[in-house]
Each structure stands twice: as C-alpha cells, then as structure tokens.
Short mmCIF file of C-alpha atoms in Angstrom, two decimals:
data_model
loop_
_atom_site.label_atom_id
_atom_site.label_comp_id
_atom_site.label_asym_id
_atom_site.label_seq_id
_atom_site.Cartn_x
_atom_site.Cartn_y
_atom_site.Cartn_z
CA MET A 13 -7.73 -9.95 -22.24
CA MET A 14 -10.14 -9.38 -19.41
CA ASN A 15 -13.40 -7.66 -20.36
CA LEU A 16 -13.93 -5.29 -17.47
CA LYS A 17 -17.03 -3.68 -18.91
CA LYS A 18 -19.34 -6.58 -18.16
CA PHE A 19 -21.89 -6.00 -15.44
CA LEU A 20 -22.20 -8.11 -12.31
CA PRO A 21 -24.98 -10.67 -12.45
CA ALA A 22 -28.26 -9.27 -11.20
CA MET A 23 -28.37 -11.69 -8.25
CA LEU A 24 -25.01 -10.45 -7.00
CA LEU A 25 -26.16 -6.86 -7.18
CA LEU A 26 -28.65 -7.62 -4.43
CA VAL A 27 -25.69 -7.83 -2.06
CA VAL A 28 -23.84 -4.54 -1.76
CA PRO A 29 -20.73 -3.81 0.32
CA LEU A 30 -21.15 -1.22 3.04
CA LYS A 31 -20.86 2.15 1.39
CA LEU A 32 -19.18 5.08 3.08
CA THR A 33 -21.11 8.27 2.40
CA SER A 34 -19.65 11.70 2.92
CA GLN A 35 -21.80 14.11 4.92
CA THR A 36 -19.86 17.05 3.53
CA ASN A 37 -21.08 18.42 0.23
CA LEU A 38 -19.68 21.95 0.24
CA LYS A 39 -16.27 23.01 -0.91
CA HIS A 40 -13.95 24.14 1.85
CA THR A 41 -13.45 27.88 1.52
CA ASP A 42 -10.01 28.04 3.17
CA THR A 43 -8.21 25.54 0.99
CA ASP A 44 -4.88 27.26 1.49
CA GLN A 45 -5.13 26.47 5.22
CA MET A 46 -5.82 22.76 4.78
CA THR A 47 -3.03 20.23 5.12
CA ASN A 48 -1.63 18.70 1.95
CA ILE A 49 -1.21 14.93 1.94
CA LEU A 50 1.53 13.05 0.10
CA CYS A 51 1.26 9.27 0.40
CA ILE A 52 4.28 7.41 -1.03
CA MET A 53 3.66 3.71 -1.59
CA VAL A 54 6.57 1.56 -2.75
CA ASP A 55 6.32 -2.00 -3.99
CA ASP A 56 7.79 -5.07 -2.23
CA LEU A 57 10.16 -3.12 0.01
CA GLY A 58 11.46 -5.56 2.62
CA TYR A 59 11.26 -4.65 6.31
CA GLY A 60 15.04 -4.97 6.53
CA ASP A 61 15.94 -3.26 3.26
CA LEU A 62 16.68 0.23 4.56
CA SER A 63 19.78 1.30 6.41
CA CYS A 64 17.59 2.80 9.16
CA GLN A 65 15.96 -0.64 9.48
CA GLY A 66 19.29 -2.42 9.97
CA ALA A 67 20.55 -3.06 6.44
CA GLU A 68 24.35 -2.85 6.73
CA ASP A 69 25.00 -3.27 2.99
CA MET A 70 22.64 -0.51 1.91
CA HIS A 71 22.74 3.30 1.97
CA THR A 72 19.29 4.94 1.99
CA PRO A 73 19.91 8.42 3.41
CA HIS A 74 16.76 10.06 2.06
CA ILE A 75 14.25 7.52 3.37
CA ASP A 76 16.28 7.35 6.60
CA GLN A 77 15.77 11.10 6.86
CA LEU A 78 12.01 10.55 6.92
CA ALA A 79 12.48 8.41 10.02
CA ARG A 80 14.63 11.10 11.64
CA GLN A 81 12.26 13.92 10.73
CA GLY A 82 9.08 12.19 11.83
CA MET A 83 7.55 9.10 13.38
CA SER A 84 8.53 5.48 12.72
CA PHE A 85 5.80 2.87 13.11
CA THR A 86 7.21 -0.39 14.47
CA GLN A 87 3.92 -2.33 14.15
CA PHE A 88 2.71 -1.22 10.72
CA TYR A 89 1.17 -3.80 8.38
CA ALA A 90 0.10 -4.12 4.79
CA ASN A 91 -3.40 -5.52 4.35
CA CYS A 92 -2.14 -8.41 2.24
CA THR A 93 0.93 -10.34 1.19
CA VAL A 94 0.64 -8.99 -2.39
CA CYS A 95 -0.19 -5.81 -4.31
CA SER A 96 -3.83 -5.26 -5.35
CA PRO A 97 -5.53 -6.09 -2.03
CA SER A 98 -3.23 -3.78 -0.07
CA ARG A 99 -3.84 -0.92 -2.49
CA ALA A 100 -7.59 -1.46 -2.33
CA SER A 101 -7.47 -1.26 1.46
CA LEU A 102 -5.41 1.93 1.50
CA LEU A 103 -7.79 3.72 -0.86
CA THR A 104 -11.09 2.45 0.63
CA GLY A 105 -10.38 1.92 4.33
CA ARG A 106 -11.91 -1.54 4.05
CA TYR A 107 -10.56 -5.05 4.26
CA PRO A 108 -9.75 -5.97 0.65
CA ASP A 109 -12.25 -8.81 0.56
CA MET A 110 -14.96 -6.35 1.65
CA VAL A 111 -14.48 -4.40 -1.60
CA GLY A 112 -14.03 -7.33 -3.96
CA VAL A 113 -10.23 -7.54 -4.06
CA PRO A 114 -9.11 -10.67 -2.17
CA GLY A 115 -6.30 -11.28 -4.68
CA VAL A 116 -4.29 -9.84 -7.53
CA ILE A 117 -6.16 -8.07 -10.35
CA ARG A 118 -4.57 -9.09 -13.64
CA GLN A 119 -5.21 -8.27 -17.29
CA PHE A 120 -6.18 -11.85 -18.17
CA GLU A 121 -9.50 -13.05 -16.81
CA ASP A 122 -8.44 -16.64 -16.17
CA ASN A 123 -5.79 -15.48 -13.69
CA SER A 124 -7.43 -12.46 -12.08
CA TRP A 125 -8.67 -12.68 -8.48
CA GLY A 126 -10.51 -9.46 -7.80
CA TYR A 127 -12.72 -6.68 -9.09
CA LEU A 128 -12.87 -3.40 -7.19
CA SER A 129 -16.48 -2.88 -6.13
CA GLU A 130 -18.19 -0.05 -7.93
CA GLU A 131 -19.96 0.71 -4.65
CA ALA A 132 -16.72 1.36 -2.75
CA THR A 133 -15.82 4.96 -1.93
CA LEU A 134 -12.18 5.96 -2.44
CA ILE A 135 -10.18 8.66 -0.66
CA PRO A 136 -10.11 11.12 -3.59
CA GLU A 137 -13.89 11.10 -3.90
CA LEU A 138 -14.25 12.44 -0.36
CA LEU A 139 -11.32 14.83 -0.52
CA ASN A 140 -12.59 16.33 -3.77
CA LYS A 141 -15.69 17.43 -1.88
CA ARG A 142 -13.47 19.26 0.59
CA GLY A 143 -11.77 21.24 -2.14
CA TYR A 144 -8.63 19.14 -2.50
CA HIS A 145 -6.99 18.62 -5.85
CA THR A 146 -6.43 14.86 -6.03
CA ALA A 147 -3.72 13.16 -8.05
CA MET A 148 -2.18 9.78 -8.55
CA ILE A 149 1.20 9.10 -10.11
CA GLY A 150 2.57 5.59 -10.61
CA LYS A 151 1.17 2.09 -10.22
CA TRP A 152 -2.62 1.72 -10.00
CA HIS A 153 -3.22 -2.08 -10.19
CA LEU A 154 -6.95 -1.91 -9.40
CA GLY A 155 -8.45 -2.17 -12.87
CA PHE A 156 -7.71 -1.63 -16.55
CA GLU A 157 -10.88 -0.11 -17.96
CA SER A 158 -13.75 2.11 -16.94
CA PRO A 159 -15.27 2.20 -14.35
CA ASN A 160 -12.12 1.14 -12.50
CA THR A 161 -9.44 3.57 -13.61
CA PRO A 162 -8.05 6.34 -11.38
CA ASN A 163 -9.99 9.14 -13.08
CA ASP A 164 -13.21 7.13 -12.82
CA ARG A 165 -12.63 6.61 -9.09
CA GLY A 166 -12.14 10.22 -8.08
CA PHE A 167 -8.63 11.30 -9.04
CA ASP A 168 -8.51 14.65 -10.84
CA PHE A 169 -5.15 13.77 -12.35
CA PHE A 170 -3.48 10.47 -13.20
CA LYS A 171 -0.16 9.79 -14.85
CA GLY A 172 1.21 6.32 -14.48
CA PHE A 173 0.77 2.60 -14.99
CA LEU A 174 -2.61 0.85 -14.85
CA GLY A 175 -1.12 -2.64 -14.60
CA ASP A 176 0.63 -4.74 -11.99
CA MET A 177 4.36 -5.39 -12.40
CA MET A 178 6.30 -4.12 -15.38
CA ASP A 179 8.13 -6.73 -17.43
CA ASP A 180 10.84 -4.12 -17.96
CA TYR A 181 11.37 -0.77 -16.23
CA TRP A 182 12.57 0.78 -19.50
CA THR A 183 9.87 -0.42 -21.90
CA HIS A 184 6.99 -0.29 -19.35
CA LEU A 185 5.08 -3.21 -20.90
CA ARG A 186 3.20 -6.03 -19.20
CA GLY A 187 2.47 -9.10 -21.27
CA GLY A 188 3.21 -7.07 -24.40
CA VAL A 189 0.65 -4.39 -23.49
CA ASN A 190 1.41 -0.75 -22.79
CA TRP A 191 -0.53 0.32 -19.67
CA MET A 192 1.06 3.77 -19.33
CA ARG A 193 -1.59 6.51 -19.22
CA TYR A 194 -1.89 10.28 -18.88
CA ASN A 195 -5.41 10.44 -17.51
CA GLN A 196 -7.27 8.31 -20.10
CA GLU A 197 -4.73 8.72 -22.90
CA GLU A 198 -2.16 6.04 -23.72
CA ILE A 199 1.38 7.41 -23.63
CA LYS A 200 4.81 6.02 -24.47
CA PRO A 201 7.35 7.81 -22.28
CA LYS A 202 11.05 7.04 -22.42
CA GLY A 203 13.22 6.36 -19.41
CA HIS A 204 13.39 4.28 -16.24
CA ALA A 205 9.93 4.13 -14.66
CA THR A 206 11.18 5.20 -11.21
CA ASN A 207 12.72 8.33 -12.71
CA LEU A 208 9.61 9.05 -14.78
CA PHE A 209 7.28 8.85 -11.79
CA THR A 210 9.56 11.22 -9.91
CA ASP A 211 9.77 13.67 -12.83
CA TRP A 212 5.98 13.70 -13.11
CA THR A 213 5.66 14.22 -9.37
CA LEU A 214 7.96 17.23 -9.47
CA ASP A 215 5.97 18.68 -12.36
CA TYR A 216 2.79 18.23 -10.36
CA LEU A 217 4.22 19.74 -7.18
CA LYS A 218 5.47 22.78 -9.10
CA GLU A 219 1.90 23.41 -10.22
CA ARG A 220 0.64 23.01 -6.66
CA ALA A 221 3.21 25.46 -5.32
CA ASP A 222 1.49 28.18 -7.39
CA ASP A 223 -2.05 27.00 -6.58
CA ARG A 224 -4.09 27.88 -3.48
CA HIS A 225 -5.85 24.51 -3.48
CA SER A 226 -4.60 21.87 -1.07
CA PHE A 227 -3.67 18.55 -2.65
CA PHE A 228 -3.76 14.84 -2.04
CA LEU A 229 -1.05 13.05 -4.02
CA TYR A 230 -0.80 9.28 -4.05
CA LEU A 231 2.66 8.44 -5.43
CA ALA A 232 2.96 4.71 -6.05
CA TYR A 233 6.33 3.48 -7.31
CA ASN A 234 6.67 0.06 -8.98
CA ALA A 235 10.13 -0.30 -7.45
CA PRO A 236 11.63 -2.31 -5.91
CA HIS A 237 9.29 -5.01 -7.32
CA PHE A 238 11.09 -7.45 -9.62
CA PRO A 239 12.46 -7.44 -12.30
CA ILE A 240 15.37 -5.98 -10.36
CA GLN A 241 16.70 -3.35 -12.81
CA PRO A 242 18.78 -0.60 -11.23
CA PRO A 243 20.44 1.92 -13.55
CA ASP A 244 23.99 0.85 -14.40
CA GLU A 245 25.67 3.60 -12.42
CA PHE A 246 23.88 2.57 -9.22
CA LEU A 247 24.86 -1.07 -9.63
CA ALA A 248 28.49 -0.14 -10.36
CA ARG A 249 28.61 1.97 -7.22
CA VAL A 250 27.31 -0.87 -5.04
CA VAL A 251 29.64 -3.48 -6.58
CA GLU A 252 32.63 -1.22 -5.91
CA ARG A 253 31.53 -0.41 -2.35
CA GLU A 254 30.34 -3.91 -1.36
CA PRO A 255 32.56 -6.35 -3.34
CA GLU A 256 31.60 -9.29 -1.10
CA LEU A 257 27.94 -9.22 -2.18
CA ASP A 258 26.70 -11.73 -4.71
CA LEU A 259 25.29 -10.14 -7.85
CA LYS A 260 21.65 -10.88 -6.99
CA ARG A 261 21.89 -9.05 -3.67
CA ALA A 262 23.97 -6.25 -5.18
CA ARG A 263 21.30 -5.64 -7.79
CA ASN A 264 18.61 -5.36 -5.14
CA VAL A 265 20.72 -3.03 -3.00
CA ALA A 266 21.33 -0.80 -6.03
CA PHE A 267 17.64 -0.89 -6.95
CA VAL A 268 16.55 0.30 -3.50
CA GLU A 269 19.30 2.94 -3.43
CA HIS A 270 18.05 4.24 -6.77
CA LEU A 271 14.52 4.42 -5.37
CA ASP A 272 15.89 6.23 -2.32
CA SER A 273 17.53 8.84 -4.54
CA GLN A 274 14.20 9.53 -6.25
CA VAL A 275 12.34 9.87 -2.95
CA GLY A 276 15.10 12.32 -2.04
CA ARG A 277 14.34 14.42 -5.11
CA VAL A 278 10.69 14.68 -4.07
CA MET A 279 11.48 15.61 -0.48
CA GLU A 280 14.09 18.15 -1.51
CA TYR A 281 11.54 19.93 -3.70
CA LEU A 282 8.95 19.94 -0.92
CA GLU A 283 11.48 21.68 1.32
CA ALA A 284 12.73 24.12 -1.33
CA SER A 285 9.19 25.15 -2.32
CA ASN A 286 8.00 25.50 1.31
CA LEU A 287 5.23 22.98 0.61
CA MET A 288 6.72 20.92 3.43
CA ASP A 289 5.47 23.53 5.89
CA ASN A 290 1.91 22.31 5.37
CA THR A 291 2.18 18.73 4.13
CA LEU A 292 1.76 15.37 5.84
CA VAL A 293 4.11 12.85 4.19
CA VAL A 294 3.49 9.12 4.56
CA PHE A 295 5.97 6.51 3.31
CA THR A 296 5.26 2.77 3.33
CA SER A 297 5.12 -0.45 1.27
CA ASP A 298 2.36 -2.72 -0.02
CA ASN A 299 3.86 -5.97 1.36
CA GLY A 300 7.14 -7.53 2.40
CA GLY A 301 10.20 -8.25 0.30
CA ALA A 302 10.49 -11.22 -2.05
CA LEU A 303 13.13 -13.57 -0.68
CA ARG A 304 13.82 -15.24 -4.03
CA PHE A 305 15.11 -11.89 -5.31
CA ALA A 306 17.48 -11.43 -2.37
CA GLN A 307 15.28 -8.86 -0.69
CA SER A 308 15.51 -8.75 3.09
CA ASN A 309 12.88 -8.60 5.81
CA GLY A 310 15.49 -8.45 8.54
CA LYS A 311 14.90 -10.91 11.37
CA LEU A 312 11.26 -11.42 10.43
CA ARG A 313 10.25 -14.85 9.22
CA GLY A 314 9.08 -15.28 5.64
CA GLY A 315 8.54 -12.82 2.82
CA LYS A 316 6.16 -11.74 0.11
CA GLN A 317 3.21 -14.15 -0.29
CA ASP A 318 3.64 -15.40 3.31
CA MET A 319 1.37 -14.56 6.22
CA PHE A 320 4.44 -14.67 8.44
CA GLU A 321 5.53 -11.22 9.64
CA GLY A 322 8.04 -10.92 6.78
CA GLY A 323 5.20 -10.95 4.27
CA ILE A 324 2.94 -8.35 5.84
CA LYS A 325 4.93 -6.15 8.26
CA VAL A 326 6.31 -3.14 6.39
CA PRO A 327 8.37 0.00 7.02
CA ALA A 328 6.28 3.12 7.69
CA PHE A 329 7.38 6.70 8.39
CA MET A 330 5.28 9.84 8.70
CA VAL A 331 6.52 13.41 8.64
CA TRP A 332 4.41 16.47 9.52
CA LYS A 333 6.37 19.60 10.29
CA ASP A 334 5.73 21.09 13.75
CA LYS A 335 3.16 18.38 14.47
CA ILE A 336 5.01 15.05 14.66
CA PRO A 337 8.09 15.09 16.94
CA PRO A 338 11.26 14.25 14.99
CA GLY A 339 12.69 10.82 15.74
CA SER A 340 9.55 9.60 17.49
CA GLN A 341 8.22 6.04 17.37
CA SER A 342 4.86 4.34 17.73
CA ALA A 343 4.15 0.69 18.47
CA ARG A 344 0.43 1.13 17.66
CA LEU A 345 -0.92 -1.78 15.61
CA THR A 346 -1.63 0.01 12.33
CA LEU A 347 -2.65 -1.19 8.87
CA LEU A 348 -2.80 0.44 5.46
CA MET A 349 -6.59 0.64 5.74
CA ASP A 350 -6.15 2.99 8.72
CA LEU A 351 -4.77 5.66 6.39
CA PHE A 352 -8.20 6.22 4.81
CA PRO A 353 -9.97 7.43 7.98
CA THR A 354 -6.83 9.28 9.07
CA PHE A 355 -6.64 11.25 5.82
CA THR A 356 -10.37 11.91 5.65
CA GLU A 357 -10.48 13.08 9.27
CA LEU A 358 -7.55 15.39 8.61
CA ALA A 359 -9.44 16.83 5.63
CA GLY A 360 -12.66 17.21 7.62
CA ALA A 361 -14.51 14.76 5.38
CA LYS A 362 -17.03 13.33 7.84
CA HIS A 363 -18.83 10.08 7.19
CA THR A 364 -21.27 7.88 9.02
CA ASP A 365 -21.14 4.40 7.49
CA THR A 366 -18.70 1.77 8.67
CA VAL A 367 -15.12 1.54 7.51
CA ASP A 368 -12.75 -1.13 8.79
CA GLY A 369 -9.79 1.19 9.32
CA VAL A 370 -9.34 3.29 12.45
CA SER A 371 -8.04 6.85 12.34
CA PHE A 372 -4.80 7.54 14.18
CA LEU A 373 -4.83 11.29 13.53
CA PRO A 374 -4.78 12.08 17.29
CA LEU A 375 -1.51 10.16 17.57
CA LEU A 376 0.03 12.24 14.77
CA GLN A 377 -1.18 15.42 16.48
CA GLY A 378 0.57 14.49 19.72
CA GLU A 379 -2.55 13.63 21.69
CA GLU A 380 -2.93 10.67 24.02
CA SER A 381 -3.90 7.65 21.97
CA TYR A 382 -5.82 4.85 23.67
CA GLU A 383 -6.42 2.23 21.02
CA SER A 384 -9.03 -0.33 21.88
CA GLU A 385 -7.93 -3.87 21.13
CA ARG A 386 -9.27 -5.14 17.85
CA THR A 387 -9.05 -8.29 15.78
CA VAL A 388 -7.55 -7.71 12.34
CA TYR A 389 -7.49 -10.02 9.33
CA TRP A 390 -5.43 -10.75 6.24
CA VAL A 391 -6.52 -12.64 3.12
CA ARG A 392 -5.10 -13.65 -0.21
CA ARG A 393 -6.89 -15.57 -2.96
CA GLU A 394 -4.75 -16.90 -5.78
CA GLY A 395 -4.58 -19.39 -8.65
CA GLY A 396 -1.67 -21.60 -9.59
CA THR A 397 -0.60 -23.88 -6.76
CA TYR A 398 -3.22 -22.23 -4.53
CA GLY A 399 -6.03 -23.59 -6.70
CA GLY A 400 -8.13 -20.45 -6.64
CA GLN A 401 -8.60 -20.73 -2.89
CA ALA A 402 -7.90 -18.21 -0.15
CA TYR A 403 -5.59 -18.38 2.84
CA TYR A 404 -5.74 -16.20 5.94
CA ALA A 405 -4.23 -14.74 9.07
CA ALA A 406 -5.78 -12.99 12.05
CA ARG A 407 -4.36 -11.14 15.03
CA ARG A 408 -5.67 -9.79 18.32
CA GLY A 409 -3.22 -8.24 20.73
CA ASP A 410 -0.08 -10.36 20.69
CA TYR A 411 -1.84 -13.49 19.46
CA LYS A 412 -1.85 -14.43 15.80
CA ILE A 413 -3.03 -17.36 13.70
CA LEU A 414 -1.87 -17.87 10.13
CA GLN A 415 -1.56 -20.20 7.20
CA ASN A 416 0.66 -19.72 4.16
CA THR A 417 -1.36 -21.85 1.75
CA PRO A 418 -5.03 -22.90 1.75
CA TYR A 419 -3.93 -26.50 2.31
CA GLU A 420 -2.09 -26.24 5.62
CA PRO A 421 -3.46 -26.03 9.17
CA PHE A 422 -3.32 -22.76 11.08
CA GLN A 423 -0.26 -21.99 13.12
CA PHE A 424 -0.66 -20.08 16.40
CA PHE A 425 1.87 -17.57 17.76
CA ASN A 426 2.30 -15.23 20.69
CA LEU A 427 4.16 -12.34 19.09
CA GLY A 428 4.86 -10.75 22.45
CA GLU A 429 6.99 -13.73 23.42
CA ASP A 430 7.99 -14.88 19.94
CA PRO A 431 8.16 -11.86 17.59
CA TYR A 432 10.04 -13.83 14.91
CA GLU A 433 7.52 -16.69 14.84
CA GLU A 434 10.06 -19.40 15.57
CA ASP A 435 7.98 -21.62 17.87
CA PRO A 436 4.25 -22.10 17.21
CA GLU A 437 2.06 -22.41 20.29
CA GLN A 438 0.81 -25.95 20.76
CA ASN A 439 -2.26 -25.14 22.85
CA SER A 440 -4.97 -25.03 20.20
CA ASP A 441 -7.62 -25.28 22.93
CA SER A 442 -6.67 -21.94 24.48
CA GLU A 443 -9.21 -19.14 24.73
CA GLU A 444 -7.05 -16.87 22.56
CA TYR A 445 -6.78 -19.42 19.75
CA ASN A 446 -10.46 -20.26 19.76
CA THR A 447 -11.43 -16.58 19.79
CA LEU A 448 -9.26 -15.87 16.76
CA ARG A 449 -10.65 -18.84 14.84
CA LYS A 450 -14.22 -17.78 15.67
CA ASP A 451 -13.63 -14.16 14.69
CA LEU A 452 -11.95 -15.17 11.43
CA ARG A 453 -14.77 -17.56 10.60
CA GLN A 454 -17.27 -14.72 11.00
CA HIS A 455 -15.14 -12.46 8.81
CA ILE A 456 -14.99 -15.13 6.09
CA GLN A 457 -18.75 -15.56 6.33
CA GLU A 458 -19.33 -11.82 5.98
CA THR A 459 -16.94 -11.35 3.06
CA GLY A 460 -18.32 -14.42 1.30
CA ARG A 461 -21.30 -12.28 0.35
CA ILE A 462 -19.07 -9.79 -1.52
CA PRO A 463 -18.62 -10.49 -5.27
CA TRP A 464 -15.02 -10.33 -6.48
CA GLN A 465 -15.49 -11.17 -10.17
CA GLN A 466 -16.83 -8.73 -12.73
#
C-alpha cells in the first residue's frame, strides 16, 4: 500500500506551486446572514443521462427540478476525464497538474498518478476563516493518510469514503480495504452507499438548521460510477417500465434514478427546513459517462477517459432562491475550477495570489457578465496502456485541440461549426491551431515543475 507519509525530496521542495493566501483573518460576525453553499458532485454522470438532458428512457424528476428552479450551464466542463484531477481542481481552483494531481490517486504506489500538494489551499480553509462550518460527505479520492485527508485539509466534519471507486456499494471496500471514515475514525456502516451518504447529509443539515453558523457542504456521491448496482426495487421498476432495454442499460437507468431519488431527499429537506431560503445549490459531475457501462453522453462524441466532449462536458445546474431566475441558461465556458473563486467571493474570502479559475458570481447574481476569452487546458496522466504518460486537450473560444492517448497526434476542431466533433479541421497551419499548441506547450512547461509523487 502507498506510504503517503514520506516527504518530498528536498530538491523538489525548492519548487512550490503558487499558493493562494487569504487576506481575511477575522471571523465574520453575521454568520446567519451569509449564504450557505451546498455543492453536490456525482461520479461519471453522462451528459445525456438525465431526462432534462434528453434521456427518453430515464425519469429523473428531482435533478430535473434543479434545472427548472435555477440555471442550466450548457458549456460546463470537468477539469479532467477522470476523478481525482477534477476533484482537486474544484477544491483548489487550480488546474490539477498545478497542484500535483495530473492523474488518479490510488492506494497502491505503483499505479498512483498524483499527490495533492501540501502547499495548495482548499475551499474549506478559506471559508473557515469567514466563520463557515465546513463539511464533506462522500467520496474524497485525494489521499488516504495525513496530511491529505479531509480533516487535514480544512473540513471541520467528514463522513465518507477516502478511496476512489467502491468494489461494491454494499460492502464499501476497495481492494479489500475499508476506506469509510467518520472524521479520522474507521467505521463500518451498513447499507447502500448512496443511501448512507444521503442519510448522513440529512443528519448534518438538521444540525445546521438549529445553528446560526453558515455552512459549506461538499456532498460527493460515488454513484453512478461502476459497478452499476441499483437497489433491486429500482431495477424492477425500470425493467417493467422499459421492457425493450437490454439489462446493461436498464441497470444504469435504475442506478441514476436511485441517485435522483436521494438528491430529492436532500432538496426536500432543504425546502422543509427553510434552509433553501439562504443556500446556493450546485449540482454537477466529475467527468462524462463510461460508454462500456451503457452510460450516455447524448450526441457528444466519446466518454469517460476521452478528451472528446463526451469525456469532459458535464451537466451543471445551480439554484439560488430569489437570485437565479428559474429556468435560466448560460452558455458561459465554465469549469469545475471556477467554483473555487465563485464560492470564496460569495463568502467574502479575499485573496491576492493567482488561481486558475474565474469567478462567475456576478452571473449568478443577475449582473452583466463579460467573460474575457481564455485558453483552458485538460490533462490526464495514467499507467497501463498509457505508459505513465500524459495526454491533453486545450480550448480557446470555439477552437479545440485534443488527443485521447499520449501516442496519437492532436486533432483540431471548431466546436462552433462542429459541436459533436465529427470532422477534424485539416488546416494545422492556421493561426488558431498554432496558438493553441503554443499555449499548451507553455502550460506543460509550467506544470512540469510541479511534483506529483510523494
């Protein structure tokens, strides 16, 4: 098993990622007036695997309700094609390779491709200084031991799973190891993990309803990541309703519908407790759906692990009562890393050092939003058939370059004319192509100085 307590070599410590430093050291005195934040992250939810996103074989009324109540983002992206890097970006506001997480963090050292930088600042660290109570429930996937556990990185409360995928949603093991924790204590709860995370969330929200402190809750479900294990009653319902579906697809439909029911439980409590009156709710996914498990990304090309749109474009809905117009949409190019500066700005946690994400709080508040065009990047480093090498994508405006393995040449697309990436552009001498290649090369050069092994 990976020894995560080893220190980085002294030479590597000479090179430190940019650190974001809060300029706010005092507790906020009016915590009851500050906006609560609930960020719901699901795992491997395909862009086309919600009824509000066009899935005709699926019923997801509760997540659909989020789209009706708030704003749908039609150009929202994960920061990677897989789990750990996207989660690192959400919590730090940085590109994942700028905080040492270019690939998946695993419990075995010979197949782990990241180590969350101890210099990186996470959302809860800043919000704590503003008087927020900070909590995480669910899947962490950014480290197994101190100093990279949720409590070590700023969360006041943690109840969930330190690891990556679960080998079974009922036993909660990964590789024979139990990674379920209540803060630092190992626990052995019984029940389906999706239900457990919801139960724990409701317990937490009930405490917050009686507490004057505002809260930041990061609720990260493992579902609908494989293994696809819906409760029997959900599968039976889908098989009866959709008899034409093959069993693989039926299982996935039932799995997502089960997840939807649990999101519904959370939202219903927020409404019943009046917490919804002062809470920003964000719902999104860490990457696209896995095609080999009959998950759907709609018309988008590719799926999980691909740099095609199906691997990185994800559903995203945001609800903020009396602030975000119901049923509204935004086509702003937005990534998970943009949530960090948005949340910290909302909390009044000012900072001066560079983050890669860009706040879109003015958009949520109904103000005019004039986003300057920026180049954004995606990376994934992996073992196996990838040989420990990284592959990349970059986008500026409508233009995008990508590769799906380290061994293939870049493909070049104009998403404005070809949103489903059916016909690569052939003009590799164009100004747009050369600019993207140059910008990506500089990004690779910059991140090459960031250590990603402990």
